């Protein structure tokens, strides 16, 4: 099985930004469909029309917000990989904290600190869960029997006619 490898950094940003937009648009579409259906006047035609209107107006906005978050997160992550010279969970945790702080910058320093803490904690939980899942999965599929030492060869008896054991 081929090992999962991420795209190189310039393309990773575009990939993560597009994936975040898609996730936000689909998730937002489902949420807005339910919300529009519930908040519309009674009658199936009104409810379906309200549902579609809510999807068309809010789902792209939510997808765009997710895309901004994903793109900024990936840019910071790639910058940290370049500066630190290695990819590890600390890059993701720091990227989450910095992304939260940057996106909350218009609301003041207190909001920046709170968003940075939430972003860092959220990414630490995600990275920790990923590490635990990887360890659990690797323990389920051992690599094979582990031998402490080479077994001693069996003593050879005198060859007889038709015994080709000496040639193996």
Coordinates of C-alpha atoms in Angstrom, one line a residue:
X1 CA 0.0 0.0 0.0
X2 CA 1.3 3.4 -0.9
X3 CA 2.2 5.7 1.9
X4 CA 0.2 8.9 2.2
X5 CA 2.2 11.9 1.3
X6 CA 1.1 15.5 1.2
X7 CA 1.6 17.8 -1.8
X8 CA 4.6 20.1 -1.8
X9 CA 4.0 23.4 0.0
X10 CA 3.0 25.8 -2.8
X11 CA 0.3 23.3 -4.0
X12 CA -0.7 22.3 -0.5
X13 CA -2.1 25.8 0.1
X14 CA -4.3 25.7 -3.0
X15 CA -5.3 22.1 -2.2
X16 CA -6.3 22.9 1.4
X17 CA -8.0 26.1 0.4
X18 CA -10.2 24.3 -2.2
X19 CA -10.9 21.4 0.2
X20 CA -11.9 23.8 2.9
X21 CA -14.2 25.7 0.5
X22 CA -15.9 22.4 -0.6
X23 CA -16.3 21.2 3.0
X24 CA -17.8 24.6 4.1
X25 CA -20.1 24.8 1.1
X26 CA -21.5 21.3 1.4
X27 CA -21.8 21.4 5.2
X28 CA -23.2 24.9 5.0
X29 CA -25.6 23.8 2.3
X30 CA -27.0 21.0 4.5
X31 CA -27.3 23.2 7.5
X32 CA -28.9 26.1 5.6
X33 CA -31.3 23.7 3.9
X34 CA -32.6 22.6 7.3
X35 CA -32.7 26.1 8.6
X36 CA -34.5 27.5 5.6
X37 CA -37.0 24.7 5.7
X38 CA -37.8 25.3 9.4
X39 CA -38.0 29.1 9.1
X40 CA -40.3 29.2 6.1
X41 CA -44.1 29.5 6.2
X42 CA -46.1 26.3 6.2
X43 CA -46.7 24.5 3.0
X44 CA -44.3 22.3 1.1
X45 CA -43.8 24.8 -1.8
X46 CA -42.9 27.6 0.6
X47 CA -40.6 25.5 2.6
X48 CA -38.8 24.1 -0.4
X49 CA -38.4 27.6 -1.8
X50 CA -37.2 28.9 1.5
X51 CA -34.7 26.1 1.8
X52 CA -33.3 26.7 -1.6
X53 CA -33.0 30.4 -1.1
X54 CA -31.2 29.9 2.2
X55 CA -28.7 27.5 0.5
X56 CA -28.1 29.9 -2.4
X57 CA -27.4 32.9 -0.2
X58 CA -25.5 31.4 2.8
X59 CA -23.7 28.3 1.6
X60 CA -21.2 30.1 -0.6
X61 CA -20.4 32.6 2.1
X62 CA -19.7 29.8 4.6
X63 CA -17.6 28.0 2.1
X64 CA -15.6 31.2 1.5
X65 CA -15.0 31.6 5.2
X66 CA -13.8 28.0 5.5
X67 CA -11.5 28.6 2.4
X68 CA -10.0 31.7 4.1
X69 CA -9.3 29.7 7.3
X70 CA -7.9 26.7 5.3
X71 CA -5.7 28.9 3.1
X72 CA -4.3 30.9 6.0
X73 CA -3.7 27.8 8.0
X74 CA -1.7 26.2 5.2
X75 CA 0.3 29.3 4.4
X76 CA 1.4 29.5 8.1
X77 CA 2.0 25.7 8.2
X78 CA 4.2 25.9 5.1
X79 CA 6.1 28.9 6.5
X80 CA 6.8 27.0 9.7
X81 CA 8.0 23.9 7.7
X82 CA 10.4 26.2 5.8
X83 CA 11.7 28.0 8.9
X84 CA 11.9 25.0 11.2
X85 CA 13.0 22.5 8.5
X86 CA 10.8 19.7 9.7
X87 CA 7.1 18.6 9.6
X88 CA 5.7 17.6 13.0
X89 CA 2.5 18.2 15.0
X90 CA 3.9 21.4 16.5
X91 CA 3.7 23.1 13.2
X92 CA 0.0 22.4 13.0
X93 CA -0.7 23.4 16.5
X94 CA 1.2 26.7 16.1
X95 CA -0.5 27.3 12.7
X96 CA -3.9 26.8 14.3
X97 CA -3.1 29.2 17.1
X98 CA -1.7 31.8 14.7
X99 CA -4.6 31.5 12.3
X100 CA -7.1 32.0 15.1
X101 CA -5.2 35.1 16.3
X102 CA -5.0 36.6 12.8
X103 CA -8.6 36.1 12.0
X104 CA -9.7 37.7 15.3
X105 CA -7.3 40.7 14.9
X106 CA -10.1 43.2 14.1
X107 CA -11.8 42.4 17.4
X108 CA -8.8 43.4 19.6
X109 CA -6.0 41.9 21.5
X110 CA -8.2 40.0 24.0
X111 CA -10.2 38.3 21.2
X112 CA -6.9 37.5 19.5
X113 CA -5.5 35.7 22.6
X114 CA -8.8 33.8 23.1
X115 CA -9.0 32.7 19.4
X116 CA -5.3 31.8 19.4
X117 CA -5.9 29.6 22.5
X118 CA -8.9 27.9 21.0
X119 CA -7.2 27.4 17.7
X120 CA -4.1 25.9 19.4
X121 CA -6.2 23.7 21.7
X122 CA -8.4 22.5 18.8
X123 CA -5.4 21.6 16.6
X124 CA -3.7 19.9 19.6
X125 CA -6.7 17.7 20.1
X126 CA -6.9 16.9 16.4
X127 CA -3.2 16.1 16.2
X128 CA -3.3 14.0 19.4
X129 CA -6.3 12.0 18.1
X130 CA -4.4 11.4 14.9
X131 CA -1.3 10.2 16.7
X132 CA -3.4 7.9 19.0
X133 CA -5.3 6.5 16.0
X134 CA -2.0 5.8 14.1
X135 CA -0.6 4.0 17.1
X136 CA -3.7 2.0 17.6
X137 CA -3.9 1.1 14.0
X138 CA -0.2 0.1 13.8
X139 CA -0.7 -2.2 16.9
X140 CA -3.5 -4.0 15.1
X141 CA -1.4 -5.0 12.2
X142 CA 2.0 -6.3 13.4
X143 CA 4.8 -6.4 10.8
X144 CA 5.4 -10.1 11.2
X145 CA 7.1 -12.5 13.6
X146 CA 10.0 -11.1 15.5
X147 CA 12.8 -13.6 16.1
X148 CA 15.2 -13.0 19.0
X149 CA 18.0 -14.9 17.2
X150 CA 18.7 -17.2 14.3
X151 CA 17.7 -20.8 14.8
X152 CA 20.5 -23.3 14.9
X153 CA 20.8 -25.4 11.7
X154 CA 19.8 -29.1 12.0
X155 CA 22.7 -31.6 12.0
X156 CA 23.2 -33.2 8.5
X157 CA 23.1 -37.0 8.2
X158 CA 25.1 -38.9 5.7
X159 CA 23.8 -38.4 2.2
X160 CA 22.0 -41.3 0.6
X161 CA 21.1 -41.9 -3.1
X162 CA 18.3 -39.4 -4.0
X163 CA 19.0 -37.1 -1.1
X164 CA 19.5 -33.6 -2.6
X165 CA 19.5 -31.9 0.8
X166 CA 23.2 -31.1 0.5
X167 CA 22.6 -29.0 -2.6
X168 CA 20.0 -26.7 -1.1

